[in-house]
């Protein structure tokens, strides 16, 4: 069984979304059907969801739920530390449950694929930044942009190095 600290409480990952619902109640929030549906939509998601994607999943269960309710619920869950918000593909915010293993993101600039990577994969970066630049980095959530293997393979043979450089150029 894996325990992770979330919003000042320990939660068992095996308890799934029921543990999150219990956290809402324990912190004095009402457990509304809308909040339960939002948590369930995020729990069942394979990756990150936009508020609109959460809304579409919730509407399949209850067509009377309003988009503003989804936004308010996501904001409450974010404030509680149950949901994290990030912007990996442009200005649109994406949400995911924080009870999943902590991770960083690799974002393909070409196809917009998002690849989760474990914090251990960047374990030396914090020490390097501190040693070389005397900078104590907060690496809680890092987004690195570039090309996924499929897009890099398409760009490099087709037009040589310049296409790869163009695709990875910061915007």
C-alpha positions as CSV (number, residue, x, y, z in Angstrom):
1,X,0.0,0.0,0.0
2,X,1.3,3.4,-0.9
3,X,0.7,6.5,1.3
4,X,1.1,10.0,0.1
5,X,0.7,13.3,1.9
6,X,-2.0,15.4,0.4
7,X,-3.4,18.7,1.9
8,X,-2.0,17.9,5.3
9,X,-3.6,14.4,5.4
10,X,-2.3,10.9,4.6
11,X,-4.3,9.1,2.0
12,X,-4.1,5.6,0.8
13,X,-3.7,5.4,-3.0
14,X,-5.7,2.1,-3.0
15,X,-8.7,3.9,-1.6
16,X,-9.2,5.7,-4.9
17,X,-11.6,8.6,-5.2
18,X,-13.4,7.6,-2.0
19,X,-10.5,8.8,0.1
20,X,-10.7,12.2,-1.7
21,X,-14.4,12.4,-1.0
22,X,-13.7,11.6,2.7
23,X,-11.1,14.4,2.7
24,X,-13.7,16.9,1.5
25,X,-16.0,15.9,4.4
26,X,-13.2,15.9,7.0
27,X,-12.2,19.5,6.0
28,X,-15.8,20.7,6.4
29,X,-17.0,20.8,2.8
30,X,-20.3,19.4,1.7
31,X,-20.1,16.3,-0.5
32,X,-22.3,17.3,-3.4
33,X,-23.0,15.0,-6.4
34,X,-21.3,17.6,-8.6
35,X,-18.1,17.5,-6.6
36,X,-18.2,13.7,-6.5
37,X,-18.6,13.6,-10.3
38,X,-15.7,16.0,-10.9
39,X,-13.4,13.9,-8.6
40,X,-14.5,10.7,-10.3
41,X,-13.9,12.2,-13.8
42,X,-10.3,13.1,-12.8
43,X,-9.8,9.8,-11.1
44,X,-10.8,7.8,-14.2
45,X,-8.8,10.0,-16.6
46,X,-5.6,8.5,-18.0
47,X,-3.9,11.9,-18.1
48,X,-4.6,15.6,-17.7
49,X,-8.0,17.1,-18.5
50,X,-9.1,20.6,-19.3
51,X,-12.1,22.0,-17.4
52,X,-14.1,21.5,-20.5
53,X,-13.1,17.8,-20.7
54,X,-14.1,17.4,-17.1
55,X,-17.3,19.1,-17.8
56,X,-18.1,16.8,-20.8
57,X,-17.4,13.7,-18.6
58,X,-19.6,15.1,-15.8
59,X,-22.4,15.9,-18.3
60,X,-22.6,12.3,-19.4
61,X,-23.7,11.5,-15.9
62,X,-25.8,14.6,-15.3
63,X,-26.7,16.9,-18.2
64,X,-27.8,19.6,-15.8
65,X,-24.4,20.4,-14.3
66,X,-23.1,23.8,-15.3
67,X,-19.6,24.5,-16.6
68,X,-19.2,27.2,-13.9
69,X,-19.9,24.5,-11.2
70,X,-17.0,22.4,-12.7
71,X,-14.7,25.5,-12.6
72,X,-15.6,26.3,-9.0
73,X,-15.1,22.7,-7.9
74,X,-11.8,22.4,-9.7
75,X,-10.6,25.6,-7.9
76,X,-11.8,24.3,-4.5
77,X,-10.0,21.0,-5.1
78,X,-6.8,22.9,-6.2
79,X,-6.9,25.1,-3.1
80,X,-7.2,21.9,-1.0
81,X,-4.2,20.3,-2.7
82,X,-6.3,17.5,-4.2
83,X,-6.0,18.7,-7.8
84,X,-3.0,20.3,-9.5
85,X,-3.3,22.7,-12.3
86,X,-0.7,23.1,-15.1
87,X,-0.5,24.6,-18.5
88,X,1.5,22.2,-20.7
89,X,0.0,23.0,-24.2
90,X,-0.6,26.7,-24.5
91,X,-2.8,28.9,-22.3
92,X,-5.5,26.3,-21.5
93,X,-5.2,25.0,-17.9
94,X,-5.1,21.2,-17.4
95,X,-6.0,19.4,-14.2
96,X,-5.0,16.1,-12.6
97,X,-5.3,14.6,-9.1
98,X,-2.3,15.2,-6.9
99,X,-2.6,11.7,-5.3
100,X,-1.0,10.2,-8.3
101,X,2.8,9.8,-8.2
102,X,4.6,13.2,-8.4
103,X,6.0,13.8,-11.9
104,X,7.2,16.3,-14.4
105,X,6.1,16.8,-18.0
106,X,7.8,16.6,-21.4
107,X,5.7,18.4,-24.0
108,X,6.2,17.8,-27.7
109,X,6.0,21.2,-29.5
110,X,5.0,19.5,-32.7
111,X,2.2,17.0,-31.8
112,X,1.5,18.4,-28.3
113,X,2.0,14.9,-26.7
114,X,2.5,15.1,-22.9
115,X,4.9,12.5,-21.4
116,X,5.0,12.2,-17.6
117,X,8.5,11.6,-16.1
118,X,9.4,10.7,-12.6
119,X,11.2,13.2,-10.4
120,X,14.1,10.8,-9.9
121,X,14.9,11.2,-13.6
122,X,15.9,14.8,-12.8
123,X,17.5,14.1,-9.4
124,X,20.8,15.6,-10.2
125,X,19.4,18.9,-11.6
126,X,18.5,20.4,-8.2
127,X,22.1,19.7,-6.9
128,X,23.6,21.0,-10.2
129,X,21.7,24.3,-10.0
130,X,22.7,24.8,-6.4
131,X,26.3,23.9,-6.9
132,X,26.9,25.8,-10.1
133,X,24.6,28.8,-9.8
134,X,23.9,28.9,-6.1
135,X,20.2,28.7,-6.9
136,X,17.9,26.7,-4.8
137,X,15.3,25.5,-7.4
138,X,11.8,24.5,-6.5
139,X,11.3,21.5,-8.8
140,X,7.9,20.5,-7.7
141,X,6.5,20.7,-11.2
142,X,8.6,21.1,-14.2
143,X,7.6,21.3,-17.9
144,X,10.2,20.7,-20.6
145,X,9.4,21.4,-24.2
146,X,11.0,19.7,-27.2
147,X,10.1,16.9,-29.7
148,X,8.9,13.4,-28.9
149,X,10.8,10.6,-30.6
150,X,8.2,10.2,-33.3
151,X,8.2,13.9,-34.3
152,X,12.0,14.1,-34.0
153,X,12.3,11.1,-36.4
154,X,9.9,12.8,-38.9
155,X,11.7,16.2,-38.7
156,X,15.3,15.1,-38.9
157,X,15.4,12.9,-42.0
158,X,13.0,15.1,-44.0
159,X,14.8,18.4,-43.9
160,X,17.9,17.9,-41.9
161,X,19.0,19.6,-38.8
162,X,17.3,23.0,-39.6
163,X,13.7,21.4,-39.4
164,X,14.5,19.9,-36.0
165,X,15.9,23.2,-34.8
166,X,12.9,25.1,-36.1
167,X,10.5,22.7,-34.4
168,X,12.3,23.0,-31.0
169,X,12.8,26.8,-31.2
170,X,11.1,28.7,-28.3
171,X,8.1,30.7,-29.2
